[in-house]
PDB file of C-alpha atoms in Angstrom:
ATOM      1  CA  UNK A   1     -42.504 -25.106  13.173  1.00 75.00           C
ATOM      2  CA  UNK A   2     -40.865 -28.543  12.577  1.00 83.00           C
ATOM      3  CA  UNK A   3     -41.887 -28.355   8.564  1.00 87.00           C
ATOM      4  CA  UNK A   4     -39.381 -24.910   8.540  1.00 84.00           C
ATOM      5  CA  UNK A   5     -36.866 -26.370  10.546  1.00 87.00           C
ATOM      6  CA  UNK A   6     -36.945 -29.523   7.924  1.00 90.00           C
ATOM      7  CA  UNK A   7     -37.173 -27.180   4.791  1.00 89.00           C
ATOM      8  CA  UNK A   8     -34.479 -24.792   6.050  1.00 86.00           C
ATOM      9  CA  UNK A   9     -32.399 -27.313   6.925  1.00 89.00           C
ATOM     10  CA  UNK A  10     -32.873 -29.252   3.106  1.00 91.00           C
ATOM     11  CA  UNK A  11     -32.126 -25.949   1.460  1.00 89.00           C
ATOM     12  CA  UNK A  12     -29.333 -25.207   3.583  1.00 90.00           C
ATOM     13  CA  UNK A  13     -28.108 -28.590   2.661  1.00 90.00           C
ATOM     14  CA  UNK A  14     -28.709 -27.965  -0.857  1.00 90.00           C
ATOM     15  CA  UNK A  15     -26.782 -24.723  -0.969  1.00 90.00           C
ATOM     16  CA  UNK A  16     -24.069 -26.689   1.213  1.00 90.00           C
ATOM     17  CA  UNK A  17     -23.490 -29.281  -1.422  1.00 90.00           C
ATOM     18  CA  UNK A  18     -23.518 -26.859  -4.427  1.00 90.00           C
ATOM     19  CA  UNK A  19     -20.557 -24.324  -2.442  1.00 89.00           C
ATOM     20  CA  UNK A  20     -18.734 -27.692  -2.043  1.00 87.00           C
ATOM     21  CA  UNK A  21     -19.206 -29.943  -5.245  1.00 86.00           C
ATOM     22  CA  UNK A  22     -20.048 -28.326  -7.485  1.00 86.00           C
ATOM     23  CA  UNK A  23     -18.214 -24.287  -7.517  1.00 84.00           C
ATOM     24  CA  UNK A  24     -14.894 -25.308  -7.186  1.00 81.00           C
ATOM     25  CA  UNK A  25     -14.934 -28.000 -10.232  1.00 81.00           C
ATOM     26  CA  UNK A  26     -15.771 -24.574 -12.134  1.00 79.00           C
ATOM     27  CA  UNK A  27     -12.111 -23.661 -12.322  1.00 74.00           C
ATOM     28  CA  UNK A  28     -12.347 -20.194 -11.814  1.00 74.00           C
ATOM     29  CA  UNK A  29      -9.458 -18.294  -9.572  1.00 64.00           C
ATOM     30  CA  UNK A  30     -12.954 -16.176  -7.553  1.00 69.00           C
ATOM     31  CA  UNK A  31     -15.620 -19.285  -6.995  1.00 80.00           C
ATOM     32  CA  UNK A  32     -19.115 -17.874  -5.898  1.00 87.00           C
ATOM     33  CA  UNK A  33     -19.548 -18.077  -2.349  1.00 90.00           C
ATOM     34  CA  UNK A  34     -22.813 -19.060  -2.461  1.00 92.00           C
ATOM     35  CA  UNK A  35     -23.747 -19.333   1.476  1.00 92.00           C
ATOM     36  CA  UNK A  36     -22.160 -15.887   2.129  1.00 94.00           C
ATOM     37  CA  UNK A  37     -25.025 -14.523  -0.526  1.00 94.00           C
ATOM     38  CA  UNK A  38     -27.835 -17.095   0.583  1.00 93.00           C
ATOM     39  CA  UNK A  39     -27.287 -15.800   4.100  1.00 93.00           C
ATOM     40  CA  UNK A  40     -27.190 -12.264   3.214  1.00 93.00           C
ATOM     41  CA  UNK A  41     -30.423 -12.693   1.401  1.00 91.00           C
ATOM     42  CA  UNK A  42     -31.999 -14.731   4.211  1.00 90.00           C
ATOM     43  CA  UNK A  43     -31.690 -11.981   6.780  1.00 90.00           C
ATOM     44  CA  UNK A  44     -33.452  -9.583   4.624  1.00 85.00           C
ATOM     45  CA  UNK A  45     -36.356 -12.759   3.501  1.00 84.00           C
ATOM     46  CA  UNK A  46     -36.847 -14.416   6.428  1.00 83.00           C
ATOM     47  CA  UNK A  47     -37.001 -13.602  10.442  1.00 82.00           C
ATOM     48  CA  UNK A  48     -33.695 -13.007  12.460  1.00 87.00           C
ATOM     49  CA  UNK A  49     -34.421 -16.397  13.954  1.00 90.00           C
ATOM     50  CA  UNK A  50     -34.612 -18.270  10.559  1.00 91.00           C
ATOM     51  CA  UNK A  51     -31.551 -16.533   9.418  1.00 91.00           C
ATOM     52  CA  UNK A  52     -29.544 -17.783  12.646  1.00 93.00           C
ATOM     53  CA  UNK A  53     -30.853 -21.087  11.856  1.00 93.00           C
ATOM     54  CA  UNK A  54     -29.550 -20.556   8.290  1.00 93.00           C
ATOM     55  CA  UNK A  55     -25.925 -19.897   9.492  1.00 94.00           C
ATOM     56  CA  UNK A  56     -25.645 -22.757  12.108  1.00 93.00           C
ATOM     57  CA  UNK A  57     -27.055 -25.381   9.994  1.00 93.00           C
ATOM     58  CA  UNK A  58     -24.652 -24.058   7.023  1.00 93.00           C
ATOM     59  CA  UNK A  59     -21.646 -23.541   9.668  1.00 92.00           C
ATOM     60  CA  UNK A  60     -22.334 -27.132  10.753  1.00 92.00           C
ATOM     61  CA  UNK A  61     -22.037 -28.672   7.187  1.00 92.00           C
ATOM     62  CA  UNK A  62     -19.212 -27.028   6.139  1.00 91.00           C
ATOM     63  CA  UNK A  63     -17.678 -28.069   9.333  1.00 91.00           C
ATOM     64  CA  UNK A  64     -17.466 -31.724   8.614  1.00 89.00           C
ATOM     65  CA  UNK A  65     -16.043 -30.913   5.320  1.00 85.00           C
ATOM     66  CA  UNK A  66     -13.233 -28.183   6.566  1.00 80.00           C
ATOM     67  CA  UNK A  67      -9.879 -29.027   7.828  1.00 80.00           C
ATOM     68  CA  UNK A  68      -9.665 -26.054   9.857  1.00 78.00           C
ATOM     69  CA  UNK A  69     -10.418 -26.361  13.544  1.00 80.00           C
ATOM     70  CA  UNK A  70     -14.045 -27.011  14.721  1.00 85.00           C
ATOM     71  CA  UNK A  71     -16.190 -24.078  14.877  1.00 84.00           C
ATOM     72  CA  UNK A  72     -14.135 -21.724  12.589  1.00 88.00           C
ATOM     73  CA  UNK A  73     -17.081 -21.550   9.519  1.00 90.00           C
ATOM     74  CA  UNK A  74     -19.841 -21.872  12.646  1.00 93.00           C
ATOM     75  CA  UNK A  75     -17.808 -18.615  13.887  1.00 92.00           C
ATOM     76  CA  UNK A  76     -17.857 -16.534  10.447  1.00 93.00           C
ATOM     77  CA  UNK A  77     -21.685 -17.313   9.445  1.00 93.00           C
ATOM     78  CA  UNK A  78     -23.022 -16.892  12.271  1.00 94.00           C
ATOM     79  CA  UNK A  79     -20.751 -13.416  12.964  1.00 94.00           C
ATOM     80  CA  UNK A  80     -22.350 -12.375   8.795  1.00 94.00           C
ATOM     81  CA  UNK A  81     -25.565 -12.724  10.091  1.00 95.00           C
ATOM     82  CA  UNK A  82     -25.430 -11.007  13.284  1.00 95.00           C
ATOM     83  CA  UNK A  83     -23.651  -8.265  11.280  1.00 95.00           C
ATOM     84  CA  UNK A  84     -25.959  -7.805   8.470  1.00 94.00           C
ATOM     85  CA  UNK A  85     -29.077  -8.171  10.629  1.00 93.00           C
ATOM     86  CA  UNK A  86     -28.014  -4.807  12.758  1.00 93.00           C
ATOM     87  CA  UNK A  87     -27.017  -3.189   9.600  1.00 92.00           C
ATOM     88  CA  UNK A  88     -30.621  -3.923   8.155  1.00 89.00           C
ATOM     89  CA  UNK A  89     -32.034  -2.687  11.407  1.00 87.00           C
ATOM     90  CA  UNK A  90     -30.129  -0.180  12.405  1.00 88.00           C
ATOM     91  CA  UNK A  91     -27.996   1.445   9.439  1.00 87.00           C
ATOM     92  CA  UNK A  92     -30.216   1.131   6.190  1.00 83.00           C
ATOM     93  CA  UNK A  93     -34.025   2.548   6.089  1.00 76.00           C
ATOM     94  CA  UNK A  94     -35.416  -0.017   2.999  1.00 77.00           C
ATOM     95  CA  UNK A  95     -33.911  -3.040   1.939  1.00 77.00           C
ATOM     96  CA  UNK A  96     -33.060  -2.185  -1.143  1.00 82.00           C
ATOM     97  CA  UNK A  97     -31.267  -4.381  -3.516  1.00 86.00           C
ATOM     98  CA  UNK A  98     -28.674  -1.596  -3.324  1.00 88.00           C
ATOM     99  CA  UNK A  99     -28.172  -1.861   0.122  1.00 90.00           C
ATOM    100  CA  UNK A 100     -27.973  -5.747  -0.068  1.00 90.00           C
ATOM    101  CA  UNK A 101     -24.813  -5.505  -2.640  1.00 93.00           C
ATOM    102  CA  UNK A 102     -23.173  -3.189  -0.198  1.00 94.00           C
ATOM    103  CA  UNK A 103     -24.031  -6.014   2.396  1.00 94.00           C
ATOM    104  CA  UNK A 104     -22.941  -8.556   0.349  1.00 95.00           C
ATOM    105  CA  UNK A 105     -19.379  -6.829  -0.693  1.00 95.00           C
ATOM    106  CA  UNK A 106     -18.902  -5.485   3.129  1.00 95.00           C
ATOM    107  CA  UNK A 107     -19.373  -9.390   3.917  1.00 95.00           C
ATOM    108  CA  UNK A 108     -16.802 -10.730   1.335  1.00 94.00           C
ATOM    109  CA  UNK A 109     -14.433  -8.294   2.619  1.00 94.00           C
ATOM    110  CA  UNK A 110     -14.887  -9.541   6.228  1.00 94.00           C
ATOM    111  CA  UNK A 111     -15.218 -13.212   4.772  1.00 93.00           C
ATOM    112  CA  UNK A 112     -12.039 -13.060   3.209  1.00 91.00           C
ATOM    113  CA  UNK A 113     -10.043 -11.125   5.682  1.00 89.00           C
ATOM    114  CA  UNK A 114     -11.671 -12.972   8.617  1.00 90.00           C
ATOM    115  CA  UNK A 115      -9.943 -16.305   6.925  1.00 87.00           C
ATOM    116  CA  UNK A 116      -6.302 -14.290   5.686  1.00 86.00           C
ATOM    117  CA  UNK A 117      -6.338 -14.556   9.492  1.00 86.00           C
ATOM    118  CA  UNK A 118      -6.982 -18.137  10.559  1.00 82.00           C
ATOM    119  CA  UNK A 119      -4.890 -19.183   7.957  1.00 76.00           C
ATOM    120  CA  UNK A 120      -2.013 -17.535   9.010  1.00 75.00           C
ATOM    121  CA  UNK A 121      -2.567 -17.545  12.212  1.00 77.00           C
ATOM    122  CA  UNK A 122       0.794 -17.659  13.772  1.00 77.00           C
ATOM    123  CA  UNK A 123       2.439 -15.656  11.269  1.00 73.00           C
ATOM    124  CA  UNK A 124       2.293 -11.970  10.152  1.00 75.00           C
ATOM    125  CA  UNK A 125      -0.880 -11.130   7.682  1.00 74.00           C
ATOM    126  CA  UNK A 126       0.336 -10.502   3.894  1.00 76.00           C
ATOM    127  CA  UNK A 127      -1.702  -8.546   1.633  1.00 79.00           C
ATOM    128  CA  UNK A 128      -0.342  -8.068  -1.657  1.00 84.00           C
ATOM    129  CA  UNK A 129      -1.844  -7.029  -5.101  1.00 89.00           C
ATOM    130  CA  UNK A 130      -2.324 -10.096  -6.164  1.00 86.00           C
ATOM    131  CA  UNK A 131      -4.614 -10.724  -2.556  1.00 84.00           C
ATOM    132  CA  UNK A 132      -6.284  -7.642  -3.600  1.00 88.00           C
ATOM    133  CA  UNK A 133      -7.218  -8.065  -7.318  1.00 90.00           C
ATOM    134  CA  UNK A 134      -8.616 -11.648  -6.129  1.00 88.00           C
ATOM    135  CA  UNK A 135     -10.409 -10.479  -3.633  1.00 90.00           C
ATOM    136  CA  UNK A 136     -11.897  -7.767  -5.983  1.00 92.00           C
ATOM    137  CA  UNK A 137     -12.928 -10.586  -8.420  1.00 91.00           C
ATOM    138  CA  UNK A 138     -14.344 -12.050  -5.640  1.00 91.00           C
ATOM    139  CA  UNK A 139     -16.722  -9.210  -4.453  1.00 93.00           C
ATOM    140  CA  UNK A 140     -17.772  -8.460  -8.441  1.00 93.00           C
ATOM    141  CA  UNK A 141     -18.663 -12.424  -8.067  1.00 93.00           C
ATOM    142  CA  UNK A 142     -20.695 -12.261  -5.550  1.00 94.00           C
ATOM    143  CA  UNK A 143     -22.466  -9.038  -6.241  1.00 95.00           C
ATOM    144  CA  UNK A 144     -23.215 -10.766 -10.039  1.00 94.00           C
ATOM    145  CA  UNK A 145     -25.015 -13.572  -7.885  1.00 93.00           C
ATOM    146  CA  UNK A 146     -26.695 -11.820  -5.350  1.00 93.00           C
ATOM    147  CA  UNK A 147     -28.480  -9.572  -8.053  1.00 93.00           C
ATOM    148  CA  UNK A 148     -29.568 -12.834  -9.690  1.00 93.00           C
ATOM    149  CA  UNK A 149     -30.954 -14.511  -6.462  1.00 91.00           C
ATOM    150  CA  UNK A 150     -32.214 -11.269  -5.739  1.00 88.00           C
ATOM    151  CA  UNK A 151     -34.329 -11.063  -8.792  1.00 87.00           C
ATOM    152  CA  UNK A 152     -35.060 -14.445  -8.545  1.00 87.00           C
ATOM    153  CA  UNK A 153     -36.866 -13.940  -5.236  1.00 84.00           C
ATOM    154  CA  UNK A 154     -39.021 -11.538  -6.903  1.00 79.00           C
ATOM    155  CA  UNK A 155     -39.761 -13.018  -9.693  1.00 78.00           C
ATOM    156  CA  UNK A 156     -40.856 -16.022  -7.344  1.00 77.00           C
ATOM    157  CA  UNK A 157     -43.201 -13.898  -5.032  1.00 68.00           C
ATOM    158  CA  UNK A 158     -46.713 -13.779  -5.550  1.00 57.00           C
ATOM    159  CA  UNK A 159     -46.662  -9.932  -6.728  1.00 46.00           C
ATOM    160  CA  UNK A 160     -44.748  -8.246  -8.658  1.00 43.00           C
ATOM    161  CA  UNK A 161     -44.192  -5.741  -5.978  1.00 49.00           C
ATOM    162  CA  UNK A 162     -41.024  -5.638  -4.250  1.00 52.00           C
ATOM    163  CA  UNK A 163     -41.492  -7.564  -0.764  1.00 48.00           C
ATOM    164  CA  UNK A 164     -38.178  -6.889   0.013  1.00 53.00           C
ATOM    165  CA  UNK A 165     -38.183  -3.162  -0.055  1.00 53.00           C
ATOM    166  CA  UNK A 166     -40.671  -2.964   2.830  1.00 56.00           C
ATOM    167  CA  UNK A 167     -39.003  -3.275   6.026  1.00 57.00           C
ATOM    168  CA  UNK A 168     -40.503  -5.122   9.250  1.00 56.00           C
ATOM    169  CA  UNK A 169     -39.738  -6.092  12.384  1.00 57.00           C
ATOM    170  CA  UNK A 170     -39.588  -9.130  13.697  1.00 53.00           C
TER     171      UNK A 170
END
């Protein structure tokens, strides 16, 4: 149990320091959220447990680098996960690596709009086209990334059979 919690919380770190380092330095106007994919992918990889062990330990890294008050990015992982783990057990009947873009895109849209809020907070919400074709890049972004990692993971299993198509509970 304690070698999971220590690899979990390396990777976690890992992904952490990439999403902070190393996207924005790429100069693009729609970075890759990389967590927001990881944790997508680690609800439908790992337990619900693991996957809420995911989102804290990512919520509590990107809290000492985030300006915004404490418990904002603990708030919006750990809301993704809950969110995409009752989809996955409730809504979808595989896990499909269609069904984990739609995740993934549903999540950037909640992502996004969840911090349009927070940022502007006391004042009314703006949405304009240029919010909107960002955002767009954004979600084409993410869904380029999560089909890599997807692939990735399967390519990295010991079969070539999907694991990920066959659903369990846990």
């Amino acid at each position: 149990m304690w070698l999971r919690v220590v690899v979990i919380s390396l990777v976690m770190s890992l992904v952490a320091a990439v999403q902070i380092a190393f996207l924005p330095a790429l100069n693009m106007s729609a970075t890759i959220n990389l967590a927001l994919v990881i944790l997508v992918l680690s609800v439908f990889v790992a337990s619900r447990r693991s996957a809420l062990f995911c989102a804290l330990v990512l919520g509590l890294i990107f809290e000492a680098w985030s300006f915004w008050s404490f418990g904002a990015m603990i708030v919006i992982l750990t809301l993704i996960t809950i969110l995409v783990s009752l989809a996955v057990d409730n809504f979808f009947t595989n896990k499909s690596l269609y069904s984990y873009l739609l995740l993934i895109v549903v999540m950037t849209l909640i992502y996004e709009l969840y911090w349009l809020l927070v940022a502007s907070l006391p004042a009314p919400i703006m949405i304009d086209q240029a919010f909107a074709w960002l955002l767009l890049q954004k979600m084409a972004v993410n869904t380029g990334t999560g089909i890599v990692l997807f692939y990735m993971t399967l390519g990295l299993s010991n079969s070539f059979q999907s694991v990920i198509l066959i659903k369990k509970k846990y």
